[in-house]
């Protein structure tokens, strides 16, 4: 069965600093990979996705993620964090081609002024 | 585009009553919708897959008779929590997949259910 690991439960960064959120997956082939953001009491918003092709994926709000097959990782990055980026971030994988995703446990991002 | 709505956004009900939550795809047709449950500070747990015109497929451990799902049309799925108990209090989120793109799902804003 596929699984997703987000090793960092909580990350705190200063506003303007760079950010990297880690995501590792367990699956034999290359699944579809997603990063979502969730603000308190809200649903999930898709930041970016990787299906195939260029392993560096650009998303919304200045986020990007890099797929590394050798490391089974899909880490999310942002060069300069804004206070409004404080939220919960979920990595997800889908190997079913049917939209049925497995989610990681999430990483809570706190941004210090 | 690809907007999913949920109604209500929050609901309080008494123990023993039933409550219905609606999930609508506003600008696309969704042959498949998913229902998730999320506890505070936790990840999303898939409850069931809802397919238009057929019975829902429930994940292991989810009570079919307690969480009734009806996908009546290509734009509407409903989740009814029957005989609700305080332990059913949670954040329920739906997502919908456009008919032609099977690997992208769009999420609703969620419904906060509190059972007193």
PDB file of C-alpha atoms in Angstrom:
ATOM      1  CA  UNK A   1       0.000   0.000   0.000  1.00  0.00           C
ATOM      2  CA  UNK A   2       1.148   3.484  -0.715  1.00  0.00           C
ATOM      3  CA  UNK A   3       2.080   5.760   2.147  1.00  0.00           C
ATOM      4  CA  UNK A   4       3.134   9.344   2.585  1.00  0.00           C
ATOM      5  CA  UNK A   5       5.436  10.666   5.267  1.00  0.00           C
ATOM      6  CA  UNK A   6       5.824  14.268   6.247  1.00  0.00           C
ATOM      7  CA  UNK A   7       8.625  14.105   8.799  1.00  0.00           C
ATOM      8  CA  UNK A   8       8.125  17.598  10.191  1.00  0.00           C
ATOM      9  CA  UNK A   9       5.004  18.069  12.277  1.00  0.00           C
ATOM     10  CA  UNK A  10       5.628  21.732  12.920  1.00  0.00           C
ATOM     11  CA  UNK A  11       7.994  24.232  11.315  1.00  0.00           C
ATOM     12  CA  UNK A  12       8.578  27.833  12.310  1.00  0.00           C
ATOM     13  CA  UNK A  13      10.301  30.274   9.989  1.00  0.00           C
ATOM     14  CA  UNK A  14      10.782  34.003  10.003  1.00  0.00           C
ATOM     15  CA  UNK A  15       8.990  36.108   7.462  1.00  0.00           C
ATOM     16  CA  UNK A  16      11.190  36.522   4.427  1.00  0.00           C
ATOM     17  CA  UNK A  17      13.160  33.375   5.113  1.00  0.00           C
ATOM     18  CA  UNK A  18      13.185  30.405   2.797  1.00  0.00           C
ATOM     19  CA  UNK A  19      11.073  27.341   3.418  1.00  0.00           C
ATOM     20  CA  UNK A  20      11.316  23.662   2.638  1.00  0.00           C
ATOM     21  CA  UNK A  21       8.677  21.136   3.657  1.00  0.00           C
ATOM     22  CA  UNK A  22       9.605  17.509   3.273  1.00  0.00           C
ATOM     23  CA  UNK A  23       7.524  14.729   1.802  1.00  0.00           C
ATOM     24  CA  UNK A  24       8.489  11.133   1.174  1.00  0.00           C
ATOM     25  CA  UNK A  25       6.290   8.491  -0.380  1.00  0.00           C
ATOM     26  CA  UNK A  26       6.373   4.758  -0.543  1.00  0.00           C
ATOM     27  CA  UNK A  27       5.292   3.261  -3.818  1.00  0.00           C
ATOM     28  CA  UNK A  28       6.979   1.200  -6.500  1.00  0.00           C
ATOM     29  CA  UNK A  29       6.212   3.355  -9.483  1.00  0.00           C
ATOM     30  CA  UNK A  30       5.902   7.106  -9.795  1.00  0.00           C
ATOM     31  CA  UNK A  31       2.527   8.166  -8.500  1.00  0.00           C
ATOM     32  CA  UNK A  32       0.796  11.428  -9.020  1.00  0.00           C
ATOM     33  CA  UNK A  33       2.035  13.832  -6.355  1.00  0.00           C
ATOM     34  CA  UNK A  34       0.296  16.824  -4.848  1.00  0.00           C
ATOM     35  CA  UNK A  35       0.796  19.548  -2.295  1.00  0.00           C
ATOM     36  CA  UNK A  36      -2.216  21.185  -0.668  1.00  0.00           C
ATOM     37  CA  UNK A  37      -2.574  24.032   1.797  1.00  0.00           C
ATOM     38  CA  UNK A  38      -5.297  24.324   4.394  1.00  0.00           C
ATOM     39  CA  UNK A  39      -6.077  27.405   6.418  1.00  0.00           C
ATOM     40  CA  UNK A  40      -7.856  26.922   9.760  1.00  0.00           C
ATOM     41  CA  UNK A  41     -11.442  25.806   9.299  1.00  0.00           C
ATOM     42  CA  UNK A  42     -11.121  25.681   5.541  1.00  0.00           C
ATOM     43  CA  UNK A  43     -10.920  23.074   2.838  1.00  0.00           C
ATOM     44  CA  UNK A  44      -7.800  22.228   0.890  1.00  0.00           C
ATOM     45  CA  UNK A  45      -6.338  24.309  -1.877  1.00  0.00           C
ATOM     46  CA  UNK A  46      -4.085  22.713  -4.462  1.00  0.00           C
ATOM     47  CA  UNK A  47      -0.654  24.351  -4.562  1.00  0.00           C
ATOM     48  CA  UNK A  48       0.916  22.215  -7.251  1.00  0.00           C
ATOM     49  CA  UNK A  49       1.027  18.762  -8.728  1.00  0.00           C
ATOM     50  CA  UNK A  50       3.437  16.453 -10.509  1.00  0.00           C
ATOM     51  CA  UNK A  51       2.393  13.849 -13.018  1.00  0.00           C
ATOM     52  CA  UNK A  52       5.382  13.483 -15.326  1.00  0.00           C
ATOM     53  CA  UNK A  53       8.005  15.477 -17.212  1.00  0.00           C
ATOM     54  CA  UNK A  54      10.046  18.238 -15.640  1.00  0.00           C
ATOM     55  CA  UNK A  55      10.791  17.266 -12.072  1.00  0.00           C
ATOM     56  CA  UNK A  56      10.698  20.867 -10.844  1.00  0.00           C
ATOM     57  CA  UNK A  57       7.106  21.970 -10.628  1.00  0.00           C
ATOM     58  CA  UNK A  58       5.899  25.517 -10.186  1.00  0.00           C
ATOM     59  CA  UNK A  59       2.739  26.214  -8.283  1.00  0.00           C
ATOM     60  CA  UNK A  60       0.641  29.052  -7.016  1.00  0.00           C
ATOM     61  CA  UNK A  61       1.655  31.612  -4.409  1.00  0.00           C
ATOM     62  CA  UNK A  62       5.333  31.319  -5.322  1.00  0.00           C
ATOM     63  CA  UNK A  63       5.681  27.681  -4.266  1.00  0.00           C
ATOM     64  CA  UNK A  64       7.626  25.045  -6.128  1.00  0.00           C
ATOM     65  CA  UNK A  65       8.353  21.384  -5.542  1.00  0.00           C
ATOM     66  CA  UNK A  66      10.968  19.010  -6.836  1.00  0.00           C
ATOM     67  CA  UNK A  67      10.359  15.351  -7.520  1.00  0.00           C
ATOM     68  CA  UNK A  68      13.364  13.176  -6.815  1.00  0.00           C
ATOM     69  CA  UNK A  69      12.775   9.613  -7.852  1.00  0.00           C
ATOM     70  CA  UNK A  70      15.955   8.288  -6.238  1.00  0.00           C
ATOM     71  CA  UNK A  71      14.864   9.636  -2.883  1.00  0.00           C
ATOM     72  CA  UNK A  72      11.119   9.053  -3.308  1.00  0.00           C
ATOM     73  CA  UNK A  73      10.669  12.638  -2.277  1.00  0.00           C
ATOM     74  CA  UNK A  74       8.574  15.581  -3.339  1.00  0.00           C
ATOM     75  CA  UNK A  75       9.676  18.504  -1.182  1.00  0.00           C
ATOM     76  CA  UNK A  76       7.904  21.835  -1.247  1.00  0.00           C
ATOM     77  CA  UNK A  77       9.915  25.049  -1.301  1.00  0.00           C
ATOM     78  CA  UNK A  78       9.403  28.760  -1.242  1.00  0.00           C
ATOM     79  CA  UNK A  79      12.285  31.261  -1.396  1.00  0.00           C
ATOM     80  CA  UNK A  80      10.680  33.915   0.783  1.00  0.00           C
ATOM     81  CA  UNK A  81       7.842  33.185   3.167  1.00  0.00           C
ATOM     82  CA  UNK A  82       5.029  35.654   3.821  1.00  0.00           C
ATOM     83  CA  UNK A  83       3.012  35.855   7.015  1.00  0.00           C
ATOM     84  CA  UNK A  84      -0.042  34.749   5.045  1.00  0.00           C
ATOM     85  CA  UNK A  85       1.653  31.423   4.300  1.00  0.00           C
ATOM     86  CA  UNK A  86       1.044  30.275   7.868  1.00  0.00           C
ATOM     87  CA  UNK A  87      -1.210  27.234   7.471  1.00  0.00           C
ATOM     88  CA  UNK A  88      -1.274  23.460   7.368  1.00  0.00           C
ATOM     89  CA  UNK A  89       0.403  21.798   4.410  1.00  0.00           C
ATOM     90  CA  UNK A  90      -0.432  18.336   3.157  1.00  0.00           C
ATOM     91  CA  UNK A  91       1.445  16.179   0.714  1.00  0.00           C
ATOM     92  CA  UNK A  92      -0.618  13.563  -1.118  1.00  0.00           C
ATOM     93  CA  UNK A  93      -0.025  10.750  -3.571  1.00  0.00           C
ATOM     94  CA  UNK A  94      -2.346   9.018  -5.968  1.00  0.00           C
ATOM     95  CA  UNK A  95      -1.345   5.855  -7.761  1.00  0.00           C
ATOM     96  CA  UNK A  96      -4.834   4.832  -8.740  1.00  0.00           C
ATOM     97  CA  UNK A  97      -5.414   7.323 -11.539  1.00  0.00           C
ATOM     98  CA  UNK A  98      -8.831   7.666  -9.998  1.00  0.00           C
ATOM     99  CA  UNK A  99      -8.326  10.640  -7.759  1.00  0.00           C
ATOM    100  CA  UNK A 100      -8.109   8.522  -4.617  1.00  0.00           C
ATOM    101  CA  UNK A 101      -5.243  10.084  -2.735  1.00  0.00           C
ATOM    102  CA  UNK A 102      -3.357   9.151   0.372  1.00  0.00           C
ATOM    103  CA  UNK A 103      -2.466  12.133   2.505  1.00  0.00           C
ATOM    104  CA  UNK A 104       0.454  12.729   4.790  1.00  0.00           C
ATOM    105  CA  UNK A 105      -0.168  13.816   8.353  1.00  0.00           C
ATOM    106  CA  UNK A 106       0.532  17.414   7.488  1.00  0.00           C
ATOM    107  CA  UNK A 107       3.045  20.046   8.515  1.00  0.00           C
ATOM    108  CA  UNK A 108       1.976  23.121  10.426  1.00  0.00           C
ATOM    109  CA  UNK A 109       3.813  26.224   9.309  1.00  0.00           C
ATOM    110  CA  UNK A 110       4.173  29.144  11.680  1.00  0.00           C
ATOM    111  CA  UNK A 111       5.638  32.389  10.377  1.00  0.00           C
ATOM    112  CA  UNK A 112       7.370  34.707  12.827  1.00  0.00           C
ATOM    113  CA  UNK A 113       7.269  38.437  12.158  1.00  0.00           C
TER     114      UNK A 113
ATOM    115  CA  UNK B   1     -13.343  27.299 -12.433  1.00  0.00           C
ATOM    116  CA  UNK B   2     -13.572  23.971 -10.564  1.00  0.00           C
ATOM    117  CA  UNK B   3     -15.416  25.254  -7.523  1.00  0.00           C
ATOM    118  CA  UNK B   4     -16.897  22.918  -4.957  1.00  0.00           C
ATOM    119  CA  UNK B   5     -19.296  24.124  -2.306  1.00  0.00           C
ATOM    120  CA  UNK B   6     -20.544  22.537   0.884  1.00  0.00           C
ATOM    121  CA  UNK B   7     -23.626  23.306   2.866  1.00  0.00           C
ATOM    122  CA  UNK B   8     -23.896  23.969   5.681  1.00  0.00           C
ATOM    123  CA  UNK B   9     -20.482  25.297   6.650  1.00  0.00           C
ATOM    124  CA  UNK B  10     -21.188  24.447  10.256  1.00  0.00           C
ATOM    125  CA  UNK B  11     -23.986  22.679  12.072  1.00  0.00           C
ATOM    126  CA  UNK B  12     -24.847  21.832  15.653  1.00  0.00           C
ATOM    127  CA  UNK B  13     -27.249  19.009  16.306  1.00  0.00           C
ATOM    128  CA  UNK B  14     -28.470  17.064  19.280  1.00  0.00           C
ATOM    129  CA  UNK B  15     -27.412  13.525  19.971  1.00  0.00           C
ATOM    130  CA  UNK B  16     -29.704  11.028  18.259  1.00  0.00           C
ATOM    131  CA  UNK B  17     -30.735  13.284  15.404  1.00  0.00           C
ATOM    132  CA  UNK B  18     -29.606  13.103  11.791  1.00  0.00           C
ATOM    133  CA  UNK B  19     -27.885  15.771   9.781  1.00  0.00           C
ATOM    134  CA  UNK B  20     -27.366  16.093   6.047  1.00  0.00           C
ATOM    135  CA  UNK B  21     -24.362  17.724   4.422  1.00  0.00           C
ATOM    136  CA  UNK B  22     -24.413  18.698   0.759  1.00  0.00           C
ATOM    137  CA  UNK B  23     -21.486  18.810  -1.618  1.00  0.00           C
ATOM    138  CA  UNK B  24     -21.945  20.532  -4.963  1.00  0.00           C
ATOM    139  CA  UNK B  25     -19.680  21.023  -7.939  1.00  0.00           C
ATOM    140  CA  UNK B  26     -20.669  24.467  -9.167  1.00  0.00           C
ATOM    141  CA  UNK B  27     -19.079  24.710 -12.585  1.00  0.00           C
ATOM    142  CA  UNK B  28     -18.316  21.181 -13.653  1.00  0.00           C
ATOM    143  CA  UNK B  29     -19.830  17.750 -13.645  1.00  0.00           C
ATOM    144  CA  UNK B  30     -18.392  15.312 -11.163  1.00  0.00           C
ATOM    145  CA  UNK B  31     -18.809  11.625 -11.770  1.00  0.00           C
ATOM    146  CA  UNK B  32     -16.880  10.920  -8.604  1.00  0.00           C
ATOM    147  CA  UNK B  33     -16.892  12.662  -5.265  1.00  0.00           C
ATOM    148  CA  UNK B  34     -15.038  11.762  -2.103  1.00  0.00           C
ATOM    149  CA  UNK B  35     -15.993  12.298   1.507  1.00  0.00           C
ATOM    150  CA  UNK B  36     -13.289  12.853   4.109  1.00  0.00           C
ATOM    151  CA  UNK B  37     -13.290  13.279   7.828  1.00  0.00           C
ATOM    152  CA  UNK B  38     -10.689  15.347   9.598  1.00  0.00           C
ATOM    153  CA  UNK B  39     -10.073  15.462  13.321  1.00  0.00           C
ATOM    154  CA  UNK B  40      -8.348  18.486  14.861  1.00  0.00           C
ATOM    155  CA  UNK B  41      -4.685  18.723  13.969  1.00  0.00           C
ATOM    156  CA  UNK B  42      -4.885  15.535  11.947  1.00  0.00           C
ATOM    157  CA  UNK B  43      -4.857  14.518   8.334  1.00  0.00           C
ATOM    158  CA  UNK B  44      -7.794  13.717   6.116  1.00  0.00           C
ATOM    159  CA  UNK B  45      -9.290  10.291   6.446  1.00  0.00           C
ATOM    160  CA  UNK B  46     -11.128   9.034   3.399  1.00  0.00           C
ATOM    161  CA  UNK B  47     -14.570   7.789   4.360  1.00  0.00           C
ATOM    162  CA  UNK B  48     -16.112   6.843   1.050  1.00  0.00           C
ATOM    163  CA  UNK B  49     -16.120   7.245  -2.693  1.00  0.00           C
ATOM    164  CA  UNK B  50     -19.363   8.464  -4.175  1.00  0.00           C
ATOM    165  CA  UNK B  51     -20.154   7.687  -7.798  1.00  0.00           C
ATOM    166  CA  UNK B  52     -23.098   9.190  -9.571  1.00  0.00           C
ATOM    167  CA  UNK B  53     -25.881   6.706 -10.086  1.00  0.00           C
ATOM    168  CA  UNK B  54     -24.366   3.910  -8.049  1.00  0.00           C
ATOM    169  CA  UNK B  55     -23.796   2.930  -4.465  1.00  0.00           C
ATOM    170  CA  UNK B  56     -20.993   4.532  -2.564  1.00  0.00           C
ATOM    171  CA  UNK B  57     -17.861   2.582  -1.757  1.00  0.00           C
ATOM    172  CA  UNK B  58     -16.924   2.839   1.889  1.00  0.00           C
ATOM    173  CA  UNK B  59     -13.473   2.536   3.352  1.00  0.00           C
ATOM    174  CA  UNK B  60     -12.761  -0.130   5.887  1.00  0.00           C
ATOM    175  CA  UNK B  61     -14.063   0.737   9.308  1.00  0.00           C
ATOM    176  CA  UNK B  62     -16.619   3.283   8.131  1.00  0.00           C
ATOM    177  CA  UNK B  63     -20.181   2.387   9.062  1.00  0.00           C
ATOM    178  CA  UNK B  64     -22.345   2.400   5.962  1.00  0.00           C
ATOM    179  CA  UNK B  65     -25.583   2.655   7.890  1.00  0.00           C
ATOM    180  CA  UNK B  66     -24.378   5.572   9.913  1.00  0.00           C
ATOM    181  CA  UNK B  67     -22.887   7.631   7.104  1.00  0.00           C
ATOM    182  CA  UNK B  68     -25.353   7.503   4.236  1.00  0.00           C
ATOM    183  CA  UNK B  69     -24.072   8.825   0.955  1.00  0.00           C
ATOM    184  CA  UNK B  70     -26.216   9.654  -2.046  1.00  0.00           C
ATOM    185  CA  UNK B  71     -24.816  10.908  -5.338  1.00  0.00           C
ATOM    186  CA  UNK B  72     -28.055  11.914  -6.948  1.00  0.00           C
ATOM    187  CA  UNK B  73     -26.704  13.923  -9.844  1.00  0.00           C
ATOM    188  CA  UNK B  74     -23.468  14.860 -11.537  1.00  0.00           C
ATOM    189  CA  UNK B  75     -23.226  17.974  -9.381  1.00  0.00           C
ATOM    190  CA  UNK B  76     -24.525  16.871  -6.001  1.00  0.00           C
ATOM    191  CA  UNK B  77     -23.533  14.355  -3.366  1.00  0.00           C
ATOM    192  CA  UNK B  78     -24.955  14.261   0.127  1.00  0.00           C
ATOM    193  CA  UNK B  79     -23.643  12.779   3.352  1.00  0.00           C
ATOM    194  CA  UNK B  80     -26.189  12.061   6.054  1.00  0.00           C
ATOM    195  CA  UNK B  81     -24.930  11.335   9.530  1.00  0.00           C
ATOM    196  CA  UNK B  82     -27.672   9.271  11.108  1.00  0.00           C
ATOM    197  CA  UNK B  83     -28.353   9.043  14.834  1.00  0.00           C
ATOM    198  CA  UNK B  84     -25.453  11.338  15.501  1.00  0.00           C
ATOM    199  CA  UNK B  85     -23.398  11.020  18.659  1.00  0.00           C
ATOM    200  CA  UNK B  86     -20.790  13.364  20.142  1.00  0.00           C
ATOM    201  CA  UNK B  87     -18.000  11.191  18.749  1.00  0.00           C
ATOM    202  CA  UNK B  88     -19.263  12.016  15.251  1.00  0.00           C
ATOM    203  CA  UNK B  89     -18.305  15.632  15.828  1.00  0.00           C
ATOM    204  CA  UNK B  90     -15.689  16.424  13.252  1.00  0.00           C
ATOM    205  CA  UNK B  91     -14.793  18.402  10.166  1.00  0.00           C
ATOM    206  CA  UNK B  92     -16.213  16.796   7.035  1.00  0.00           C
ATOM    207  CA  UNK B  93     -14.715  17.676   3.676  1.00  0.00           C
ATOM    208  CA  UNK B  94     -15.835  16.600   0.248  1.00  0.00           C
ATOM    209  CA  UNK B  95     -13.952  16.667  -3.016  1.00  0.00           C
ATOM    210  CA  UNK B  96     -15.036  16.231  -6.595  1.00  0.00           C
ATOM    211  CA  UNK B  97     -13.333  14.973  -9.717  1.00  0.00           C
ATOM    212  CA  UNK B  98     -14.210  16.416 -13.111  1.00  0.00           C
ATOM    213  CA  UNK B  99     -15.490  13.728 -15.395  1.00  0.00           C
ATOM    214  CA  UNK B 100     -12.718  14.007 -17.920  1.00  0.00           C
ATOM    215  CA  UNK B 101      -9.747  14.387 -15.588  1.00  0.00           C
ATOM    216  CA  UNK B 102      -9.567  11.491 -13.213  1.00  0.00           C
ATOM    217  CA  UNK B 103      -6.563  12.401 -11.145  1.00  0.00           C
ATOM    218  CA  UNK B 104      -7.381  15.919 -10.007  1.00  0.00           C
ATOM    219  CA  UNK B 105      -9.774  16.531  -7.182  1.00  0.00           C
ATOM    220  CA  UNK B 106     -11.185  19.826  -6.014  1.00  0.00           C
ATOM    221  CA  UNK B 107     -12.086  20.270  -2.395  1.00  0.00           C
ATOM    222  CA  UNK B 108     -15.037  21.882  -0.743  1.00  0.00           C
ATOM    223  CA  UNK B 109     -14.552  24.278   2.167  1.00  0.00           C
ATOM    224  CA  UNK B 110     -15.655  21.714   4.726  1.00  0.00           C
ATOM    225  CA  UNK B 111     -18.490  21.371   7.219  1.00  0.00           C
ATOM    226  CA  UNK B 112     -17.944  21.553  10.943  1.00  0.00           C
ATOM    227  CA  UNK B 113     -20.341  19.187  12.741  1.00  0.00           C
ATOM    228  CA  UNK B 114     -20.824  19.441  16.472  1.00  0.00           C
ATOM    229  CA  UNK B 115     -23.078  16.938  18.197  1.00  0.00           C
ATOM    230  CA  UNK B 116     -24.229  17.909  21.676  1.00  0.00           C
TER     231      UNK B 116
END
